[in-house]
């Protein structure tokens, strides 16, 4: 074990943080729509609440990035404190969602629903950005970063598997007036414990140097000037896959037409394979990156999604189609740990390029906004596909084979096209393992680039002799900015 290596407790503890994040999300995903409808709210109103809250959270991420970069620079854990300070109240806000008085007037119920859901989105963004930035502050070792990213993916997926397999089949049998609140409160208590264990087991080793606070304009410019971050954000944006949002309809109208007794099992299988994929794949992620690199691993995952999506169009039996969707989910989970480690690498690149190492929050905010927009696209894509095809609830697709065939084609073709774009974009990611190794060595030796320099075919450049941030100020050597 070298001096940079992290203890196993820190890696596992970091994963527990995302398990806690996922518990909060699952408590809204599994129960909230059913609970709101039980209270008599109009379904379109519920959809509007969810859409507005997600747009609100996208804006909060900008603020969260500034708060994260302005945290106390100390090894006692400025980032961990922020995760706990916002994470514990977030769990309380999730519980408060299920305390709407059933006898209250409808405007009160709606107001309560909006206020508590916005509070959840607010606290989730404020705690999520420092949690993501913590990965880069714990280590500069590329292998350890990939292990942390894999632990994060595994922790969130494991929580999703447990909750989906135990609670999802029973949601329709539970009494919303009596059972939702105790179940949610108990799960949120476990999530709070996960945050506390994470704060106890992790440590921030690498803190950015003191720097004046950046302006919002400078934070926005970061995304445009930091090429590795920009490529990761764009490639992430094109990871659009509507299978999850369409799983019940695909199971009923495409995979089990003529065999309705199979619908329940196929629907549950489609729901489970997506979250189970993360548990299966995440431990393999560091091994894959060591052999293929982050860019190659992303490409492999993308090709798995593309191939399985095209195969889904061709198969005609239910269970082979489920296997295609399982492989689809595995491909997505091959990519996911690379997203987190590449984001952390982009912060180190920015420090090497400009001397500014205090961009972890802004970088994580940019990626989070991108992922939030991607989630909105995913949520929109499913209903949009159905609307485009002319599908309406209550239709008998069995009497219109062409509609079923078109649904199968769309569900397979859309992710195949989008992930092809994602793979092409990630091939432009400039931080290969060789280049990133040289950047790390430069930073270790106290060398930075001048602001106008950039990576040119992997060539090392010295910092500008006249740059006041350079340890070689006034020295001789090759000037990349000359």
Short mmCIF file of C-alpha atoms in Angstrom, two decimals:
data_model
loop_
_atom_site.label_atom_id
_atom_site.label_comp_id
_atom_site.label_asym_id
_atom_site.label_seq_id
_atom_site.Cartn_x
_atom_site.Cartn_y
_atom_site.Cartn_z
CA UNK A 1 0.00 0.00 0.00
CA UNK A 2 1.53 3.33 -0.99
CA UNK A 3 1.20 6.53 0.96
CA UNK A 4 -1.69 7.60 -1.20
CA UNK A 5 -3.81 4.49 -0.72
CA UNK A 6 -7.05 4.82 1.20
CA UNK A 7 -8.10 2.42 3.97
CA UNK A 8 -10.97 0.11 3.16
CA UNK A 9 -13.10 1.74 5.87
CA UNK A 10 -12.92 5.09 4.04
CA UNK A 11 -13.95 3.51 0.73
CA UNK A 12 -16.86 1.64 2.30
CA UNK A 13 -17.86 4.67 4.35
CA UNK A 14 -18.00 6.86 1.25
CA UNK A 15 -20.31 4.31 -0.37
CA UNK A 16 -22.63 4.50 2.63
CA UNK A 17 -23.10 8.19 1.86
CA UNK A 18 -24.67 7.40 -1.51
CA UNK A 19 -26.67 4.59 0.04
CA UNK A 20 -28.17 7.26 2.31
CA UNK A 21 -28.79 9.52 -0.71
CA UNK A 22 -30.56 6.68 -2.47
CA UNK A 23 -32.74 5.90 0.54
CA UNK A 24 -34.08 9.45 0.46
CA UNK A 25 -34.72 9.23 -3.27
CA UNK A 26 -36.39 5.81 -3.06
CA UNK A 27 -38.77 7.07 -0.38
CA UNK A 28 -40.09 9.59 -2.90
CA UNK A 29 -39.89 7.26 -5.90
CA UNK A 30 -41.75 4.32 -4.29
CA UNK A 31 -44.46 6.01 -2.28
CA UNK A 32 -44.95 9.69 -3.04
CA UNK A 33 -47.11 9.55 -6.18
CA UNK A 34 -49.40 6.95 -4.59
CA UNK A 35 -49.62 9.06 -1.43
CA UNK A 36 -50.51 12.27 -3.29
CA UNK A 37 -53.19 10.48 -5.32
CA UNK A 38 -54.58 8.96 -2.11
CA UNK A 39 -54.99 12.52 -0.80
CA UNK A 40 -57.13 13.34 -3.84
CA UNK A 41 -54.65 15.44 -5.82
CA UNK A 42 -55.06 15.62 -9.58
CA UNK A 43 -52.43 13.50 -11.40
CA UNK A 44 -51.48 16.38 -13.72
CA UNK A 45 -50.94 18.62 -10.69
CA UNK A 46 -48.65 15.96 -9.19
CA UNK A 47 -46.67 15.84 -12.44
CA UNK A 48 -46.37 19.65 -12.41
CA UNK A 49 -45.09 19.61 -8.82
CA UNK A 50 -42.39 17.09 -9.73
CA UNK A 51 -41.34 18.98 -12.87
CA UNK A 52 -41.20 22.36 -11.16
CA UNK A 53 -39.22 20.95 -8.24
CA UNK A 54 -36.60 19.42 -10.54
CA UNK A 55 -36.14 22.71 -12.37
CA UNK A 56 -35.84 24.44 -9.01
CA UNK A 57 -33.16 21.98 -7.91
CA UNK A 58 -31.15 22.60 -11.09
CA UNK A 59 -30.88 26.27 -10.05
CA UNK A 60 -29.98 25.35 -6.47
CA UNK A 61 -26.96 23.42 -7.73
CA UNK A 62 -25.32 26.71 -8.74
CA UNK A 63 -25.70 28.00 -5.19
CA UNK A 64 -24.57 24.66 -3.77
CA UNK A 65 -21.36 24.83 -5.79
CA UNK A 66 -20.52 28.27 -4.41
CA UNK A 67 -21.28 27.17 -0.85
CA UNK A 68 -19.07 24.12 -1.28
CA UNK A 69 -16.13 26.08 -2.66
CA UNK A 70 -16.54 28.65 0.13
CA UNK A 71 -16.44 26.03 2.90
CA UNK A 72 -13.89 26.16 5.72
CA UNK A 73 -10.49 24.91 4.44
CA UNK A 74 -9.52 22.61 7.26
CA UNK A 75 -8.70 18.93 7.67
CA UNK A 76 -11.44 18.52 10.26
CA UNK A 77 -13.81 18.01 7.38
CA UNK A 78 -15.48 21.05 5.85
CA UNK A 79 -17.04 18.92 3.11
CA UNK A 80 -18.17 16.16 5.45
CA UNK A 81 -19.75 18.71 7.74
CA UNK A 82 -21.77 20.11 4.86
CA UNK A 83 -22.98 16.63 3.85
CA UNK A 84 -24.20 15.95 7.40
CA UNK A 85 -25.55 19.46 8.00
CA UNK A 86 -27.76 19.24 4.92
CA UNK A 87 -28.22 15.45 4.78
CA UNK A 88 -29.87 14.96 8.18
CA UNK A 89 -32.48 17.72 7.62
CA UNK A 90 -33.09 16.29 4.16
CA UNK A 91 -34.13 12.99 5.74
CA UNK A 92 -36.47 14.93 8.04
CA UNK A 93 -37.96 16.73 5.02
CA UNK A 94 -38.66 13.36 3.35
CA UNK A 95 -40.55 12.25 6.43
CA UNK A 96 -42.49 15.53 6.54
CA UNK A 97 -43.84 14.85 3.04
CA UNK A 98 -45.98 12.06 4.52
CA UNK A 99 -47.50 14.11 7.32
CA UNK A 100 -50.12 15.98 5.26
CA UNK A 101 -53.37 16.09 7.25
CA UNK A 102 -55.91 14.00 5.35
CA UNK A 103 -58.79 16.16 6.61
CA UNK A 104 -57.22 19.47 5.62
CA UNK A 105 -58.69 21.56 2.78
CA UNK A 106 -57.23 20.73 -0.62
CA UNK A 107 -55.29 24.04 -0.94
CA UNK A 108 -53.56 23.21 2.36
CA UNK A 109 -52.68 19.72 1.15
CA UNK A 110 -51.28 21.07 -2.10
CA UNK A 111 -49.31 23.81 -0.32
CA UNK A 112 -47.89 21.29 2.16
CA UNK A 113 -46.90 18.97 -0.70
CA UNK A 114 -45.17 21.75 -2.65
CA UNK A 115 -43.33 23.17 0.37
CA UNK A 116 -41.99 19.83 1.64
CA UNK A 117 -41.00 18.57 -1.81
CA UNK A 118 -39.15 21.80 -2.62
CA UNK A 119 -37.42 21.58 0.76
CA UNK A 120 -36.30 18.06 -0.08
CA UNK A 121 -34.90 19.17 -3.44
CA UNK A 122 -33.17 22.16 -1.84
CA UNK A 123 -31.43 20.16 0.89
CA UNK A 124 -30.65 17.32 -1.52
CA UNK A 125 -28.73 19.66 -3.83
CA UNK A 126 -26.93 21.46 -1.00
CA UNK A 127 -25.74 18.17 0.46
CA UNK A 128 -25.16 16.34 -2.83
CA UNK A 129 -22.55 18.73 -4.23
CA UNK A 130 -20.14 18.55 -1.26
CA UNK A 131 -20.64 14.78 -1.17
CA UNK A 132 -19.49 14.54 -4.78
CA UNK A 133 -16.61 16.97 -4.21
CA UNK A 134 -15.43 14.88 -1.24
CA UNK A 135 -14.21 12.16 -3.62
CA UNK A 136 -11.50 14.40 -5.05
CA UNK A 137 -10.52 15.76 -1.64
CA UNK A 138 -9.90 12.28 -0.22
CA UNK A 139 -7.20 11.19 -2.67
CA UNK A 140 -5.27 12.14 -5.79
CA UNK A 141 -4.57 8.53 -6.73
CA UNK A 142 -6.46 7.57 -9.88
CA UNK A 143 -7.02 3.95 -8.78
CA UNK A 144 -8.36 5.00 -5.37
CA UNK A 145 -10.66 7.53 -6.99
CA UNK A 146 -12.09 4.78 -9.15
CA UNK A 147 -12.57 2.60 -6.06
CA UNK A 148 -14.43 5.45 -4.35
CA UNK A 149 -16.57 5.98 -7.44
CA UNK A 150 -17.31 2.24 -7.57
CA UNK A 151 -18.18 2.24 -3.86
CA UNK A 152 -20.54 5.16 -4.42
CA UNK A 153 -22.25 3.33 -7.28
CA UNK A 154 -22.44 0.09 -5.30
CA UNK A 155 -23.80 1.79 -2.17
CA UNK A 156 -26.59 3.57 -4.00
CA UNK A 157 -27.45 0.48 -6.06
CA UNK A 158 -27.44 -1.82 -3.03
CA UNK A 159 -29.88 0.44 -1.19
CA UNK A 160 -32.04 0.53 -4.31
CA UNK A 161 -32.05 -3.27 -4.62
CA UNK A 162 -33.02 -3.81 -0.98
CA UNK A 163 -35.81 -1.24 -1.02
CA UNK A 164 -37.12 -2.20 -4.45
CA UNK A 165 -37.21 -5.92 -3.72
CA UNK A 166 -38.76 -5.57 -0.25
CA UNK A 167 -41.09 -2.57 -0.55
CA UNK A 168 -42.01 -2.13 -4.23
CA UNK A 169 -44.13 -5.33 -4.46
CA UNK A 170 -46.08 -4.30 -1.33
CA UNK A 171 -46.80 -0.63 -2.07
CA UNK A 172 -50.26 -1.33 -3.50
CA UNK A 173 -51.18 -3.41 -0.43
CA UNK A 174 -50.11 -0.80 2.13
CA UNK A 175 -52.55 1.65 3.73
CA UNK A 176 -51.25 5.16 2.92
CA UNK A 177 -53.05 6.63 5.94
CA UNK A 178 -51.27 4.37 8.46
CA UNK A 179 -48.24 2.60 7.00
CA UNK A 180 -46.45 5.00 4.69
CA UNK A 181 -45.22 7.38 7.43
CA UNK A 182 -43.73 4.70 9.79
CA UNK A 183 -42.00 2.90 6.93
CA UNK A 184 -40.57 6.11 5.49
CA UNK A 185 -39.45 7.38 8.92
CA UNK A 186 -37.66 4.11 9.70
CA UNK A 187 -35.84 4.13 6.35
CA UNK A 188 -34.85 7.79 6.75
CA UNK A 189 -33.43 7.00 10.19
CA UNK A 190 -31.20 4.39 8.55
CA UNK A 191 -30.19 6.96 5.93
CA UNK A 192 -29.21 9.44 8.64
CA UNK A 193 -27.06 6.77 10.25
CA UNK A 194 -25.36 6.23 6.88
CA UNK A 195 -24.37 9.91 6.70
CA UNK A 196 -22.92 9.82 10.22
CA UNK A 197 -20.86 6.70 9.49
CA UNK A 198 -19.59 8.28 6.28
CA UNK A 199 -18.48 11.40 8.17
CA UNK A 200 -16.74 9.23 10.76
CA UNK A 201 -14.80 7.00 8.37
CA UNK A 202 -13.74 9.44 5.63
CA UNK A 203 -11.09 12.15 5.76
CA UNK A 204 -10.22 15.09 3.54
CA UNK A 205 -6.51 14.86 2.75
CA UNK A 206 -6.14 17.36 -0.08
CA UNK A 207 -7.59 20.78 0.48
CA UNK A 208 -7.47 23.57 -2.11
CA UNK A 209 -5.21 26.55 -1.41
CA UNK A 210 -6.74 29.72 -0.08
CA UNK A 211 -8.32 31.74 -2.88
CA UNK A 212 -10.70 34.68 -3.10
CA UNK A 213 -14.34 33.71 -3.69
CA UNK A 214 -15.20 33.33 -7.36
CA UNK A 215 -18.12 35.11 -8.96
CA UNK A 216 -21.09 33.32 -10.48
CA UNK A 217 -19.83 34.40 -13.91
CA UNK A 218 -16.49 32.73 -13.21
CA UNK A 219 -18.24 29.56 -12.07
CA UNK A 220 -20.21 29.43 -15.32
CA UNK A 221 -17.05 30.10 -17.33
CA UNK A 222 -15.46 27.06 -15.68
CA UNK A 223 -17.68 24.70 -17.63
CA UNK A 224 -16.79 26.32 -20.95
CA UNK A 225 -13.02 26.55 -20.31
CA UNK A 226 -12.48 23.18 -18.64
CA UNK A 227 -12.54 20.84 -21.62
CA UNK A 228 -12.48 17.54 -19.68
CA UNK A 229 -15.44 18.67 -17.55
CA UNK A 230 -17.33 19.92 -20.59
CA UNK A 231 -16.88 16.61 -22.41
CA UNK A 232 -18.02 14.60 -19.37
CA UNK A 233 -21.10 16.80 -18.91
CA UNK A 234 -22.11 16.55 -22.57
CA UNK A 235 -21.47 12.80 -22.73
CA UNK A 236 -23.52 12.35 -19.56
CA UNK A 237 -26.36 14.43 -20.99
CA UNK A 238 -26.73 11.98 -23.89
CA UNK A 239 -27.10 8.97 -21.61
CA UNK A 240 -30.83 8.98 -22.32
CA UNK A 241 -32.64 5.69 -21.76
CA UNK A 242 -36.46 5.72 -21.41
CA UNK A 243 -36.72 2.00 -20.58
CA UNK A 244 -37.09 2.53 -16.83
CA UNK A 245 -39.94 5.04 -17.07
CA UNK A 246 -41.77 2.82 -19.59
CA UNK A 247 -41.16 -0.52 -17.84
CA UNK A 248 -44.79 -1.25 -16.81
CA UNK A 249 -46.20 -0.30 -20.22
CA UNK A 250 -43.46 -2.15 -22.12
CA UNK A 251 -44.11 -5.24 -20.00
CA UNK A 252 -47.86 -5.13 -20.58
CA UNK A 253 -48.13 -3.92 -24.16
CA UNK A 254 -44.99 -5.35 -25.76
CA UNK A 255 -43.47 -8.25 -23.85
CA UNK A 256 -46.51 -10.09 -22.48
CA UNK A 257 -49.19 -9.50 -25.12
CA UNK A 258 -51.30 -12.64 -25.19
CA UNK A 259 -49.96 -13.81 -21.82
CA UNK A 260 -51.33 -11.39 -19.17
CA UNK A 261 -50.46 -13.77 -16.32
CA UNK A 262 -46.80 -12.99 -16.97
CA UNK A 263 -47.17 -9.22 -16.75
CA UNK A 264 -46.60 -8.84 -12.99
CA UNK A 265 -43.41 -10.90 -12.97
CA UNK A 266 -41.98 -9.21 -16.04
CA UNK A 267 -42.77 -5.73 -14.65
CA UNK A 268 -41.02 -6.55 -11.37
CA UNK A 269 -38.04 -8.01 -13.25
CA UNK A 270 -37.69 -4.87 -15.38
CA UNK A 271 -37.79 -2.70 -12.25
CA UNK A 272 -35.24 -4.84 -10.40
CA UNK A 273 -32.62 -5.40 -13.11
CA UNK A 274 -31.82 -1.70 -13.35
CA UNK A 275 -30.87 -1.32 -9.69
CA UNK A 276 -29.35 -4.80 -9.43
CA UNK A 277 -26.92 -4.00 -12.24
CA UNK A 278 -25.08 -1.49 -10.05
CA UNK A 279 -24.48 -4.07 -7.33
CA UNK A 280 -23.10 -6.55 -9.84
CA UNK A 281 -20.94 -4.17 -11.86
CA UNK A 282 -19.58 -1.59 -9.39
CA UNK A 283 -16.96 -3.89 -7.77
CA UNK A 284 -15.56 -4.63 -11.25
CA UNK A 285 -15.17 -0.96 -12.20
CA UNK A 286 -11.61 -0.40 -10.85
CA UNK A 287 -10.45 -3.58 -12.60
CA UNK A 288 -11.94 -2.43 -15.90
CA UNK A 289 -10.40 1.05 -15.65
CA UNK A 290 -6.96 -0.36 -14.87
CA UNK A 291 -7.09 -2.33 -18.13
CA UNK A 292 -9.10 -0.07 -20.43
CA UNK A 293 -8.77 3.38 -18.90
CA UNK A 294 -11.76 5.55 -18.03
CA UNK A 295 -12.39 6.49 -21.65
CA UNK A 296 -12.20 2.87 -22.78
CA UNK A 297 -14.44 1.70 -19.93
CA UNK A 298 -17.06 4.33 -20.84
CA UNK A 299 -16.87 3.17 -24.46
CA UNK A 300 -17.35 -0.48 -23.40
CA UNK A 301 -20.42 0.42 -21.33
CA UNK A 302 -21.85 2.46 -24.18
CA UNK A 303 -21.36 -0.37 -26.67
CA UNK A 304 -23.15 -2.73 -24.28
CA UNK A 305 -26.14 -0.36 -24.15
CA UNK A 306 -26.14 0.09 -27.92
CA UNK A 307 -25.88 -3.64 -28.65
CA UNK A 308 -28.51 -4.70 -26.09
CA UNK A 309 -30.90 -1.96 -27.27
CA UNK A 310 -30.66 -3.11 -30.88
CA UNK A 311 -31.07 -6.74 -29.77
CA UNK A 312 -34.23 -5.76 -27.87
CA UNK A 313 -35.78 -4.68 -31.17
CA UNK A 314 -35.19 -8.12 -32.68
CA UNK A 315 -36.14 -10.57 -29.90
CA UNK A 316 -39.76 -11.64 -29.60
CA UNK A 317 -39.92 -13.58 -26.32
CA UNK A 318 -40.43 -11.87 -22.96
CA UNK A 319 -37.50 -13.23 -20.97
CA UNK A 320 -34.83 -12.74 -23.67
CA UNK A 321 -36.10 -9.15 -23.91
CA UNK A 322 -35.71 -8.80 -20.13
CA UNK A 323 -32.15 -10.13 -20.51
CA UNK A 324 -31.47 -7.42 -23.11
CA UNK A 325 -32.72 -4.76 -20.72
CA UNK A 326 -30.57 -6.25 -17.94
CA UNK A 327 -27.50 -5.98 -20.18
CA UNK A 328 -28.60 -2.45 -20.96
CA UNK A 329 -28.58 -1.61 -17.25
CA UNK A 330 -25.18 -3.24 -16.80
CA UNK A 331 -23.78 -1.03 -19.57
CA UNK A 332 -25.08 2.09 -17.82
CA UNK A 333 -23.53 0.99 -14.52
CA UNK A 334 -20.18 0.32 -16.21
CA UNK A 335 -20.17 4.01 -17.15
CA UNK A 336 -21.51 5.54 -13.91
CA UNK A 337 -18.37 5.22 -11.70
CA UNK A 338 -16.31 6.79 -14.49
CA UNK A 339 -18.51 9.90 -14.34
CA UNK A 340 -17.61 10.60 -10.70
CA UNK A 341 -13.87 9.93 -11.05
CA UNK A 342 -13.63 11.96 -14.28
CA UNK A 343 -15.32 14.90 -12.57
CA UNK A 344 -12.75 14.75 -9.75
CA UNK A 345 -9.94 14.54 -12.32
CA UNK A 346 -11.27 17.65 -14.07
CA UNK A 347 -10.80 19.62 -10.83
CA UNK A 348 -7.18 18.54 -10.67
CA UNK A 349 -6.77 19.47 -14.33
CA UNK A 350 -8.15 22.97 -13.60
CA UNK A 351 -5.65 23.39 -10.76
CA UNK A 352 -2.80 22.34 -13.08
CA UNK A 353 -4.05 24.56 -15.91
CA UNK A 354 -4.73 27.76 -13.97
CA UNK A 355 -3.43 27.30 -10.44
CA UNK A 356 -6.99 27.47 -9.08
CA UNK A 357 -7.71 24.32 -7.08
CA UNK A 358 -10.83 25.71 -5.45
CA UNK A 359 -13.31 24.58 -8.12
CA UNK A 360 -14.58 21.25 -6.79
CA UNK A 361 -17.98 22.67 -5.87
CA UNK A 362 -18.48 24.54 -9.15
CA UNK A 363 -17.37 21.47 -11.09
CA UNK A 364 -19.73 19.17 -9.20
CA UNK A 365 -22.54 21.69 -9.59
CA UNK A 366 -22.03 21.76 -13.37
CA UNK A 367 -22.17 17.97 -13.56
CA UNK A 368 -25.18 17.84 -11.22
CA UNK A 369 -27.09 20.35 -13.33
CA UNK A 370 -26.31 18.27 -16.41
CA UNK A 371 -27.50 15.10 -14.72
CA UNK A 372 -30.65 16.87 -13.54
CA UNK A 373 -31.41 17.99 -17.09
CA UNK A 374 -30.69 14.44 -18.26
CA UNK A 375 -33.11 13.06 -15.67
CA UNK A 376 -35.76 15.49 -16.90
CA UNK A 377 -35.11 14.34 -20.47
CA UNK A 378 -35.43 10.72 -19.38
CA UNK A 379 -38.68 11.46 -17.60
CA UNK A 380 -40.01 13.34 -20.62
CA UNK A 381 -38.79 10.83 -23.24
CA UNK A 382 -41.02 7.96 -22.15
CA UNK A 383 -44.39 9.76 -22.35
CA UNK A 384 -43.20 11.66 -25.45
CA UNK A 385 -42.45 8.40 -27.27
CA UNK A 386 -45.89 7.04 -26.41
CA UNK A 387 -47.58 10.25 -27.50
CA UNK A 388 -45.64 10.31 -30.78
CA UNK A 389 -46.67 6.73 -31.51
CA UNK A 390 -50.33 7.49 -30.78
CA UNK A 391 -50.62 5.30 -27.68
CA UNK A 392 -53.36 6.15 -25.18
CA UNK A 393 -54.19 4.51 -21.84
CA UNK A 394 -56.77 1.77 -22.23
CA UNK A 395 -55.85 0.95 -25.81
CA UNK A 396 -55.77 -2.72 -26.78
CA UNK A 397 -52.33 -2.94 -28.37
CA UNK A 398 -52.90 -6.64 -29.11
CA UNK A 399 -55.41 -5.55 -31.78
CA UNK A 400 -52.84 -3.26 -33.39
CA UNK A 401 -49.58 -5.22 -33.85
CA UNK A 402 -47.99 -2.30 -35.69
CA UNK A 403 -48.25 -0.12 -32.57
CA UNK A 404 -46.57 -2.77 -30.43
CA UNK A 405 -43.80 -3.18 -33.02
CA UNK A 406 -43.26 0.59 -33.15
CA UNK A 407 -43.06 0.76 -29.34
CA UNK A 408 -40.42 -1.98 -29.36
CA UNK A 409 -38.51 -0.13 -32.10
CA UNK A 410 -38.60 3.21 -30.27
CA UNK A 411 -37.60 1.77 -26.87
CA UNK A 412 -34.60 0.11 -28.51
CA UNK A 413 -33.61 2.73 -31.05
CA UNK A 414 -33.68 5.86 -28.85
CA UNK A 415 -31.02 4.70 -26.35
CA UNK A 416 -28.95 3.16 -29.17
CA UNK A 417 -28.75 6.52 -30.95
CA UNK A 418 -28.22 8.59 -27.79
CA UNK A 419 -25.49 6.37 -26.36
CA UNK A 420 -23.74 6.35 -29.73
CA UNK A 421 -23.46 10.13 -29.41
CA UNK A 422 -22.27 9.74 -25.80
CA UNK A 423 -19.52 7.31 -26.84
CA UNK A 424 -18.37 9.59 -29.68
CA UNK A 425 -18.20 12.54 -27.28
CA UNK A 426 -16.22 10.68 -24.63
CA UNK A 427 -13.61 9.74 -27.23
CA UNK A 428 -12.76 13.48 -27.15
CA UNK A 429 -11.98 13.36 -23.41
CA UNK A 430 -8.37 14.59 -23.22
CA UNK A 431 -7.28 13.19 -19.85
CA UNK A 432 -5.98 9.77 -20.79
CA UNK A 433 -4.30 7.84 -17.99
CA UNK A 434 -0.87 8.85 -19.35
CA UNK A 435 -1.72 12.54 -19.52
CA UNK A 436 -3.39 12.54 -16.10
CA UNK A 437 -0.33 10.83 -14.61
CA UNK A 438 1.87 13.67 -15.87
CA UNK A 439 -0.54 16.26 -14.49
CA UNK A 440 -0.49 14.57 -11.08
CA UNK A 441 3.30 14.49 -11.14
CA UNK A 442 3.42 18.18 -12.03
CA UNK A 443 1.14 19.10 -9.13
CA UNK A 444 3.11 16.90 -6.76
CA UNK A 445 6.26 18.78 -7.77
CA UNK A 446 4.56 22.16 -7.41
CA UNK A 447 4.36 22.90 -11.13
CA UNK A 448 1.29 24.41 -12.79
CA UNK A 449 0.46 25.59 -16.28
CA UNK A 450 -0.17 29.19 -17.21
CA UNK A 451 -3.78 29.99 -17.91
CA UNK A 452 -3.47 30.10 -21.69
CA UNK A 453 -1.70 26.74 -22.01
CA UNK A 454 -3.39 23.48 -22.72
CA UNK A 455 -2.70 19.81 -23.36
CA UNK A 456 -1.07 19.34 -26.75
CA UNK A 457 -0.70 15.69 -27.68
CA UNK A 458 0.28 14.83 -24.14
CA UNK A 459 3.27 17.21 -24.08
CA UNK A 460 4.37 18.62 -20.72
CA UNK A 461 4.80 22.38 -20.43
CA UNK A 462 6.37 24.38 -17.65
CA UNK A 463 4.45 27.12 -15.94
CA UNK A 464 4.86 30.63 -17.29
CA UNK A 465 8.02 32.19 -15.83
CA UNK A 466 6.17 35.44 -15.20
CA UNK A 467 3.15 33.84 -13.58
CA UNK A 468 3.07 34.89 -9.89
CA UNK A 469 1.54 31.51 -9.00
CA UNK A 470 4.45 29.62 -10.55
CA UNK A 471 7.16 28.16 -8.29
CA UNK A 472 9.53 28.81 -11.19
CA UNK A 473 8.76 32.49 -11.50
CA UNK A 474 11.66 34.24 -13.11
CA UNK A 475 13.28 30.95 -14.08
CA UNK A 476 14.24 29.67 -17.48
CA UNK A 477 12.66 26.97 -19.54
CA UNK A 478 10.11 26.34 -22.23
CA UNK A 479 7.14 28.66 -21.96
CA UNK A 480 3.95 27.14 -23.29
CA UNK A 481 2.41 30.58 -23.63
CA UNK A 482 5.20 32.17 -25.57
#
